[in-house]
PDB file of C-alpha atoms in Angstrom:
ATOM      1  CA  UNK A   1      12.859   7.685  11.334  1.00  0.00           C
ATOM      2  CA  UNK A   2      15.072   8.394   8.158  1.00  0.00           C
ATOM      3  CA  UNK A   3      14.737   6.984   4.581  1.00  0.00           C
ATOM      4  CA  UNK A   4      17.792   4.838   4.872  1.00  0.00           C
ATOM      5  CA  UNK A   5      16.303   3.211   8.091  1.00  0.00           C
ATOM      6  CA  UNK A   6      13.720   1.817   5.913  1.00  0.00           C
ATOM      7  CA  UNK A   7      16.395   0.836   3.179  1.00  0.00           C
ATOM      8  CA  UNK A   8      18.333  -1.236   5.934  1.00  0.00           C
ATOM      9  CA  UNK A   9      15.326  -3.065   7.286  1.00  0.00           C
ATOM     10  CA  UNK A  10      14.009  -4.232   4.080  1.00  0.00           C
ATOM     11  CA  UNK A  11      17.562  -5.312   2.855  1.00  0.00           C
ATOM     12  CA  UNK A  12      17.871  -7.190   6.084  1.00  0.00           C
ATOM     13  CA  UNK A  13      14.282  -8.527   6.489  1.00  0.00           C
ATOM     14  CA  UNK A  14      12.384  -8.207   3.231  1.00  0.00           C
ATOM     15  CA  UNK A  15      10.104  -6.174   4.923  1.00  0.00           C
ATOM     16  CA  UNK A  16       9.731  -3.155   7.755  1.00  0.00           C
ATOM     17  CA  UNK A  17       7.033  -1.382   9.781  1.00  0.00           C
ATOM     18  CA  UNK A  18       7.810   1.990  10.703  1.00  0.00           C
ATOM     19  CA  UNK A  19       5.696   4.311  13.007  1.00  0.00           C
ATOM     20  CA  UNK A  20       5.264   8.037  12.502  1.00  0.00           C
ATOM     21  CA  UNK A  21       6.520   8.015   8.757  1.00  0.00           C
ATOM     22  CA  UNK A  22       4.530  11.379   8.308  1.00  0.00           C
ATOM     23  CA  UNK A  23       4.047  14.300  10.397  1.00  0.00           C
ATOM     24  CA  UNK A  24       0.713  13.818  12.313  1.00  0.00           C
ATOM     25  CA  UNK A  25      -0.852  16.957  10.679  1.00  0.00           C
ATOM     26  CA  UNK A  26       0.163  15.350   7.210  1.00  0.00           C
ATOM     27  CA  UNK A  27      -1.334  11.954   8.174  1.00  0.00           C
ATOM     28  CA  UNK A  28      -4.557  13.785   9.502  1.00  0.00           C
ATOM     29  CA  UNK A  29      -5.196  15.854   6.378  1.00  0.00           C
ATOM     30  CA  UNK A  30      -4.838  12.764   4.136  1.00  0.00           C
ATOM     31  CA  UNK A  31      -7.380  10.977   6.165  1.00  0.00           C
ATOM     32  CA  UNK A  32      -9.635  13.664   6.286  1.00  0.00           C
ATOM     33  CA  UNK A  33      -9.527  13.951   2.318  1.00  0.00           C
ATOM     34  CA  UNK A  34     -10.154  10.172   2.092  1.00  0.00           C
ATOM     35  CA  UNK A  35     -13.266  10.573   4.326  1.00  0.00           C
ATOM     36  CA  UNK A  36     -14.721  13.541   2.394  1.00  0.00           C
ATOM     37  CA  UNK A  37     -14.143  11.823  -1.158  1.00  0.00           C
ATOM     38  CA  UNK A  38     -17.694  11.510  -2.867  1.00  0.00           C
ATOM     39  CA  UNK A  39     -18.820   7.887  -2.996  1.00  0.00           C
ATOM     40  CA  UNK A  40     -18.741   8.116  -6.793  1.00  0.00           C
ATOM     41  CA  UNK A  41     -15.042   8.457  -6.656  1.00  0.00           C
ATOM     42  CA  UNK A  42     -14.506   4.881  -5.061  1.00  0.00           C
ATOM     43  CA  UNK A  43     -14.380   1.998  -7.264  1.00  0.00           C
ATOM     44  CA  UNK A  44     -14.715  -1.520  -6.074  1.00  0.00           C
ATOM     45  CA  UNK A  45     -11.382  -3.093  -6.248  1.00  0.00           C
ATOM     46  CA  UNK A  46     -10.418  -5.870  -8.656  1.00  0.00           C
ATOM     47  CA  UNK A  47      -8.304  -9.107  -8.612  1.00  0.00           C
ATOM     48  CA  UNK A  48      -5.439  -9.048 -11.075  1.00  0.00           C
ATOM     49  CA  UNK A  49      -4.268  -6.500 -13.383  1.00  0.00           C
ATOM     50  CA  UNK A  50      -5.081  -4.914 -16.971  1.00  0.00           C
ATOM     51  CA  UNK A  51      -7.209  -7.198 -19.257  1.00  0.00           C
ATOM     52  CA  UNK A  52      -6.902 -10.039 -16.603  1.00  0.00           C
ATOM     53  CA  UNK A  53      -8.892  -8.043 -13.947  1.00  0.00           C
ATOM     54  CA  UNK A  54     -11.912  -9.474 -12.505  1.00  0.00           C
ATOM     55  CA  UNK A  55     -14.186  -8.324  -9.442  1.00  0.00           C
ATOM     56  CA  UNK A  56     -14.483 -11.114  -6.749  1.00  0.00           C
ATOM     57  CA  UNK A  57     -16.055 -10.062  -3.628  1.00  0.00           C
ATOM     58  CA  UNK A  58     -15.617 -13.350  -1.868  1.00  0.00           C
ATOM     59  CA  UNK A  59     -11.427 -12.578  -1.942  1.00  0.00           C
ATOM     60  CA  UNK A  60     -11.857  -8.840  -1.468  1.00  0.00           C
ATOM     61  CA  UNK A  61     -14.427  -6.190  -0.979  1.00  0.00           C
ATOM     62  CA  UNK A  62     -12.600  -3.099  -0.136  1.00  0.00           C
ATOM     63  CA  UNK A  63     -12.784   0.215  -2.573  1.00  0.00           C
ATOM     64  CA  UNK A  64     -10.127   2.182  -4.233  1.00  0.00           C
ATOM     65  CA  UNK A  65      -9.513   5.441  -5.632  1.00  0.00           C
ATOM     66  CA  UNK A  66      -6.042   6.009  -7.768  1.00  0.00           C
ATOM     67  CA  UNK A  67      -3.731   9.114  -6.679  1.00  0.00           C
ATOM     68  CA  UNK A  68      -2.188  10.988  -9.625  1.00  0.00           C
ATOM     69  CA  UNK A  69       0.332  13.663  -9.870  1.00  0.00           C
ATOM     70  CA  UNK A  70      -2.058  16.271 -11.494  1.00  0.00           C
ATOM     71  CA  UNK A  71      -4.052  16.256  -8.347  1.00  0.00           C
ATOM     72  CA  UNK A  72      -2.658  18.998  -6.272  1.00  0.00           C
ATOM     73  CA  UNK A  73      -3.643  17.246  -2.884  1.00  0.00           C
ATOM     74  CA  UNK A  74      -1.804  14.131  -4.003  1.00  0.00           C
ATOM     75  CA  UNK A  75       1.497  15.632  -4.977  1.00  0.00           C
ATOM     76  CA  UNK A  76       2.573  15.836  -1.326  1.00  0.00           C
ATOM     77  CA  UNK A  77       2.622  12.071  -0.737  1.00  0.00           C
ATOM     78  CA  UNK A  78       3.766  11.206  -4.140  1.00  0.00           C
ATOM     79  CA  UNK A  79       6.761  13.431  -3.773  1.00  0.00           C
ATOM     80  CA  UNK A  80       7.853  11.642  -0.515  1.00  0.00           C
ATOM     81  CA  UNK A  81       7.537   8.264  -2.154  1.00  0.00           C
ATOM     82  CA  UNK A  82       9.456   9.205  -4.933  1.00  0.00           C
ATOM     83  CA  UNK A  83      12.337  10.247  -2.621  1.00  0.00           C
ATOM     84  CA  UNK A  84      12.001   6.791  -0.973  1.00  0.00           C
ATOM     85  CA  UNK A  85      12.218   5.243  -4.783  1.00  0.00           C
ATOM     86  CA  UNK A  86      15.486   7.016  -5.576  1.00  0.00           C
ATOM     87  CA  UNK A  87      16.769   6.185  -2.014  1.00  0.00           C
ATOM     88  CA  UNK A  88      15.926   2.242  -2.607  1.00  0.00           C
ATOM     89  CA  UNK A  89      17.816   2.664  -6.202  1.00  0.00           C
ATOM     90  CA  UNK A  90      20.804   4.544  -4.680  1.00  0.00           C
ATOM     91  CA  UNK A  91      21.265   1.905  -1.630  1.00  0.00           C
ATOM     92  CA  UNK A  92      20.153  -1.236  -3.481  1.00  0.00           C
ATOM     93  CA  UNK A  93      20.330  -0.692  -7.112  1.00  0.00           C
ATOM     94  CA  UNK A  94      16.689  -2.068  -7.728  1.00  0.00           C
ATOM     95  CA  UNK A  95      16.134  -0.156 -10.855  1.00  0.00           C
ATOM     96  CA  UNK A  96      12.916   1.173  -9.569  1.00  0.00           C
ATOM     97  CA  UNK A  97      11.267   3.415 -12.247  1.00  0.00           C
ATOM     98  CA  UNK A  98       7.702   4.202 -11.014  1.00  0.00           C
ATOM     99  CA  UNK A  99       5.391   4.315  -8.332  1.00  0.00           C
ATOM    100  CA  UNK A 100       1.567   3.794  -8.234  1.00  0.00           C
ATOM    101  CA  UNK A 101      -0.746   4.004  -5.562  1.00  0.00           C
ATOM    102  CA  UNK A 102      -4.545   4.273  -4.529  1.00  0.00           C
ATOM    103  CA  UNK A 103      -6.264   5.262  -1.476  1.00  0.00           C
ATOM    104  CA  UNK A 104      -8.093   1.962  -0.070  1.00  0.00           C
ATOM    105  CA  UNK A 105     -11.466   2.244   2.054  1.00  0.00           C
ATOM    106  CA  UNK A 106     -12.592  -1.053   3.913  1.00  0.00           C
ATOM    107  CA  UNK A 107     -16.134  -0.391   5.022  1.00  0.00           C
ATOM    108  CA  UNK A 108     -17.112  -2.187   7.917  1.00  0.00           C
ATOM    109  CA  UNK A 109     -17.084  -5.942   7.293  1.00  0.00           C
ATOM    110  CA  UNK A 110     -14.675  -5.483   4.249  1.00  0.00           C
ATOM    111  CA  UNK A 111     -11.616  -7.771   4.045  1.00  0.00           C
ATOM    112  CA  UNK A 112      -8.874  -9.066   1.660  1.00  0.00           C
ATOM    113  CA  UNK A 113      -8.193 -12.911   1.850  1.00  0.00           C
ATOM    114  CA  UNK A 114      -4.397 -14.265   1.613  1.00  0.00           C
ATOM    115  CA  UNK A 115      -2.565 -13.110  -1.601  1.00  0.00           C
ATOM    116  CA  UNK A 116       0.823 -12.203  -3.241  1.00  0.00           C
ATOM    117  CA  UNK A 117       0.876  -8.811  -4.947  1.00  0.00           C
ATOM    118  CA  UNK A 118       3.219 -10.185  -7.559  1.00  0.00           C
ATOM    119  CA  UNK A 119       4.561 -13.560  -8.756  1.00  0.00           C
ATOM    120  CA  UNK A 120       8.260 -13.990  -9.515  1.00  0.00           C
ATOM    121  CA  UNK A 121       8.715 -13.036 -13.121  1.00  0.00           C
ATOM    122  CA  UNK A 122       5.407 -12.335 -13.914  1.00  0.00           C
ATOM    123  CA  UNK A 123       4.979  -8.861 -12.520  1.00  0.00           C
ATOM    124  CA  UNK A 124       7.124  -5.683 -12.639  1.00  0.00           C
ATOM    125  CA  UNK A 125       5.945  -4.603  -8.892  1.00  0.00           C
ATOM    126  CA  UNK A 126       8.992  -5.035  -6.585  1.00  0.00           C
ATOM    127  CA  UNK A 127       7.923  -3.276  -3.298  1.00  0.00           C
ATOM    128  CA  UNK A 128       4.556  -3.039  -1.707  1.00  0.00           C
ATOM    129  CA  UNK A 129       3.847  -0.263   0.455  1.00  0.00           C
ATOM    130  CA  UNK A 130       0.896   0.561   2.864  1.00  0.00           C
ATOM    131  CA  UNK A 131       0.636   3.544   4.565  1.00  0.00           C
ATOM    132  CA  UNK A 132      -2.272   3.884   7.401  1.00  0.00           C
ATOM    133  CA  UNK A 133      -4.404   6.917   8.022  1.00  0.00           C
ATOM    134  CA  UNK A 134      -6.806   5.742  10.878  1.00  0.00           C
ATOM    135  CA  UNK A 135      -6.770   7.745  14.213  1.00  0.00           C
ATOM    136  CA  UNK A 136      -7.252   6.016  17.370  1.00  0.00           C
ATOM    137  CA  UNK A 137      -7.617   2.602  16.056  1.00  0.00           C
ATOM    138  CA  UNK A 138      -7.824  -0.219  18.557  1.00  0.00           C
ATOM    139  CA  UNK A 139      -7.371  -3.838  18.505  1.00  0.00           C
ATOM    140  CA  UNK A 140     -11.111  -4.613  18.485  1.00  0.00           C
ATOM    141  CA  UNK A 141     -11.673  -2.425  15.159  1.00  0.00           C
ATOM    142  CA  UNK A 142     -10.020  -5.236  13.081  1.00  0.00           C
ATOM    143  CA  UNK A 143      -8.627  -4.685   9.777  1.00  0.00           C
ATOM    144  CA  UNK A 144      -5.192  -5.949  10.849  1.00  0.00           C
ATOM    145  CA  UNK A 145      -2.348  -6.758   7.829  1.00  0.00           C
ATOM    146  CA  UNK A 146      -1.256 -10.078   8.670  1.00  0.00           C
ATOM    147  CA  UNK A 147       2.044 -10.903   6.934  1.00  0.00           C
ATOM    148  CA  UNK A 148       3.417 -14.530   6.434  1.00  0.00           C
ATOM    149  CA  UNK A 149       6.339 -16.294   6.144  1.00  0.00           C
ATOM    150  CA  UNK A 150       7.641 -18.885   3.611  1.00  0.00           C
ATOM    151  CA  UNK A 151       6.255 -21.570   5.661  1.00  0.00           C
ATOM    152  CA  UNK A 152       2.919 -20.046   6.433  1.00  0.00           C
ATOM    153  CA  UNK A 153       3.844 -18.918   9.825  1.00  0.00           C
ATOM    154  CA  UNK A 154       2.469 -15.442  10.921  1.00  0.00           C
ATOM    155  CA  UNK A 155       5.477 -13.097  10.952  1.00  0.00           C
ATOM    156  CA  UNK A 156       3.721  -9.848  11.817  1.00  0.00           C
ATOM    157  CA  UNK A 157      -0.006  -8.728  12.804  1.00  0.00           C
ATOM    158  CA  UNK A 158      -0.073  -5.058  12.183  1.00  0.00           C
ATOM    159  CA  UNK A 159      -2.516  -2.754  13.520  1.00  0.00           C
ATOM    160  CA  UNK A 160      -3.512  -0.263  10.799  1.00  0.00           C
ATOM    161  CA  UNK A 161      -2.935   2.996  12.870  1.00  0.00           C
ATOM    162  CA  UNK A 162      -2.499   6.197  11.719  1.00  0.00           C
ATOM    163  CA  UNK A 163       1.090   7.057  10.489  1.00  0.00           C
ATOM    164  CA  UNK A 164       2.333   3.749  10.310  1.00  0.00           C
ATOM    165  CA  UNK A 165       4.135   2.685   6.959  1.00  0.00           C
ATOM    166  CA  UNK A 166       4.719  -1.243   6.109  1.00  0.00           C
ATOM    167  CA  UNK A 167       7.154  -1.956   3.147  1.00  0.00           C
ATOM    168  CA  UNK A 168       7.616  -5.419   2.043  1.00  0.00           C
ATOM    169  CA  UNK A 169       8.770  -7.494  -1.170  1.00  0.00           C
ATOM    170  CA  UNK A 170       5.890  -7.879  -3.266  1.00  0.00           C
ATOM    171  CA  UNK A 171       6.546 -11.419  -4.625  1.00  0.00           C
ATOM    172  CA  UNK A 172       7.749 -12.841  -1.449  1.00  0.00           C
ATOM    173  CA  UNK A 173       5.195 -12.030   1.541  1.00  0.00           C
ATOM    174  CA  UNK A 174       1.783 -13.697   1.428  1.00  0.00           C
ATOM    175  CA  UNK A 175      -0.524 -11.396   3.264  1.00  0.00           C
ATOM    176  CA  UNK A 176      -4.256 -10.577   4.205  1.00  0.00           C
ATOM    177  CA  UNK A 177      -6.327  -7.878   5.592  1.00  0.00           C
ATOM    178  CA  UNK A 178      -8.463  -9.335   8.201  1.00  0.00           C
ATOM    179  CA  UNK A 179     -12.321  -8.245   8.582  1.00  0.00           C
ATOM    180  CA  UNK A 180     -12.504  -4.316   9.483  1.00  0.00           C
ATOM    181  CA  UNK A 181     -15.172  -3.535  12.257  1.00  0.00           C
ATOM    182  CA  UNK A 182     -15.368   0.190  11.264  1.00  0.00           C
ATOM    183  CA  UNK A 183     -14.303   2.406   8.324  1.00  0.00           C
ATOM    184  CA  UNK A 184     -10.498   1.709   7.454  1.00  0.00           C
ATOM    185  CA  UNK A 185      -8.356   3.809   4.952  1.00  0.00           C
ATOM    186  CA  UNK A 186      -5.051   3.555   3.795  1.00  0.00           C
ATOM    187  CA  UNK A 187      -2.677   4.462   0.919  1.00  0.00           C
ATOM    188  CA  UNK A 188      -1.490   1.286  -0.926  1.00  0.00           C
ATOM    189  CA  UNK A 189       1.218   1.259  -3.445  1.00  0.00           C
ATOM    190  CA  UNK A 190       4.069  -0.382  -5.457  1.00  0.00           C
ATOM    191  CA  UNK A 191       7.330   0.703  -6.715  1.00  0.00           C
ATOM    192  CA  UNK A 192       7.772  -1.021  -9.975  1.00  0.00           C
ATOM    193  CA  UNK A 193      10.432  -1.756 -12.467  1.00  0.00           C
ATOM    194  CA  UNK A 194       9.871  -1.407 -16.232  1.00  0.00           C
ATOM    195  CA  UNK A 195       9.511  -5.014 -17.358  1.00  0.00           C
ATOM    196  CA  UNK A 196       8.636  -4.339 -21.008  1.00  0.00           C
ATOM    197  CA  UNK A 197      10.605  -4.691 -24.017  1.00  0.00           C
ATOM    198  CA  UNK A 198      11.634  -2.575 -27.003  1.00  0.00           C
ATOM    199  CA  UNK A 199      11.706   0.675 -24.726  1.00  0.00           C
ATOM    200  CA  UNK A 200       7.884   0.771 -24.394  1.00  0.00           C
ATOM    201  CA  UNK A 201       7.104   1.807 -20.561  1.00  0.00           C
ATOM    202  CA  UNK A 202       4.833  -0.627 -18.896  1.00  0.00           C
ATOM    203  CA  UNK A 203       1.203   0.995 -18.456  1.00  0.00           C
ATOM    204  CA  UNK A 204       0.151   1.979 -14.674  1.00  0.00           C
ATOM    205  CA  UNK A 205      -2.193  -0.478 -12.845  1.00  0.00           C
TER     206      UNK A 205
END
């Protein structure tokens, strides 16, 4: 699957689901890295951003760890996503200036109820990406991503199996993560525009 195929699917449908986005050994290496992170590295995920962020475990109870270019083990994935960012800008003129992402860990019993990643005119997040790291994932393991249409209909129920990438418009698709029945790992990220004024770059997260 070449990057231009991802661009075409997003342009046509607003989202895409791609299997084998990375070579299996790369996906497995990321999975092992996530598994081996010390417990103190993970933070309980919040709702909202910056000063409006709160913790609400009735809505979500996953844990996250932000990826940074300063960490050598993060660079490979971030480089690939930056290449995808440039491709989106070249083909669709989206003006994406940045990509931010974190590892997400859903322990057994964790979930994330229906939500939007961005509201029109109120966020700089344009495209959401989710890359799954979980080997040998079965339907009975739960943790499916459910993507809803404009009328609340289910468009896709996505099994979070290793190597699968999902990309969708952040302000268009309500989605949820169903209860996971085993440890579930992914990398969730957002391509962003600079929505600030006076030349000040928007802060991450």
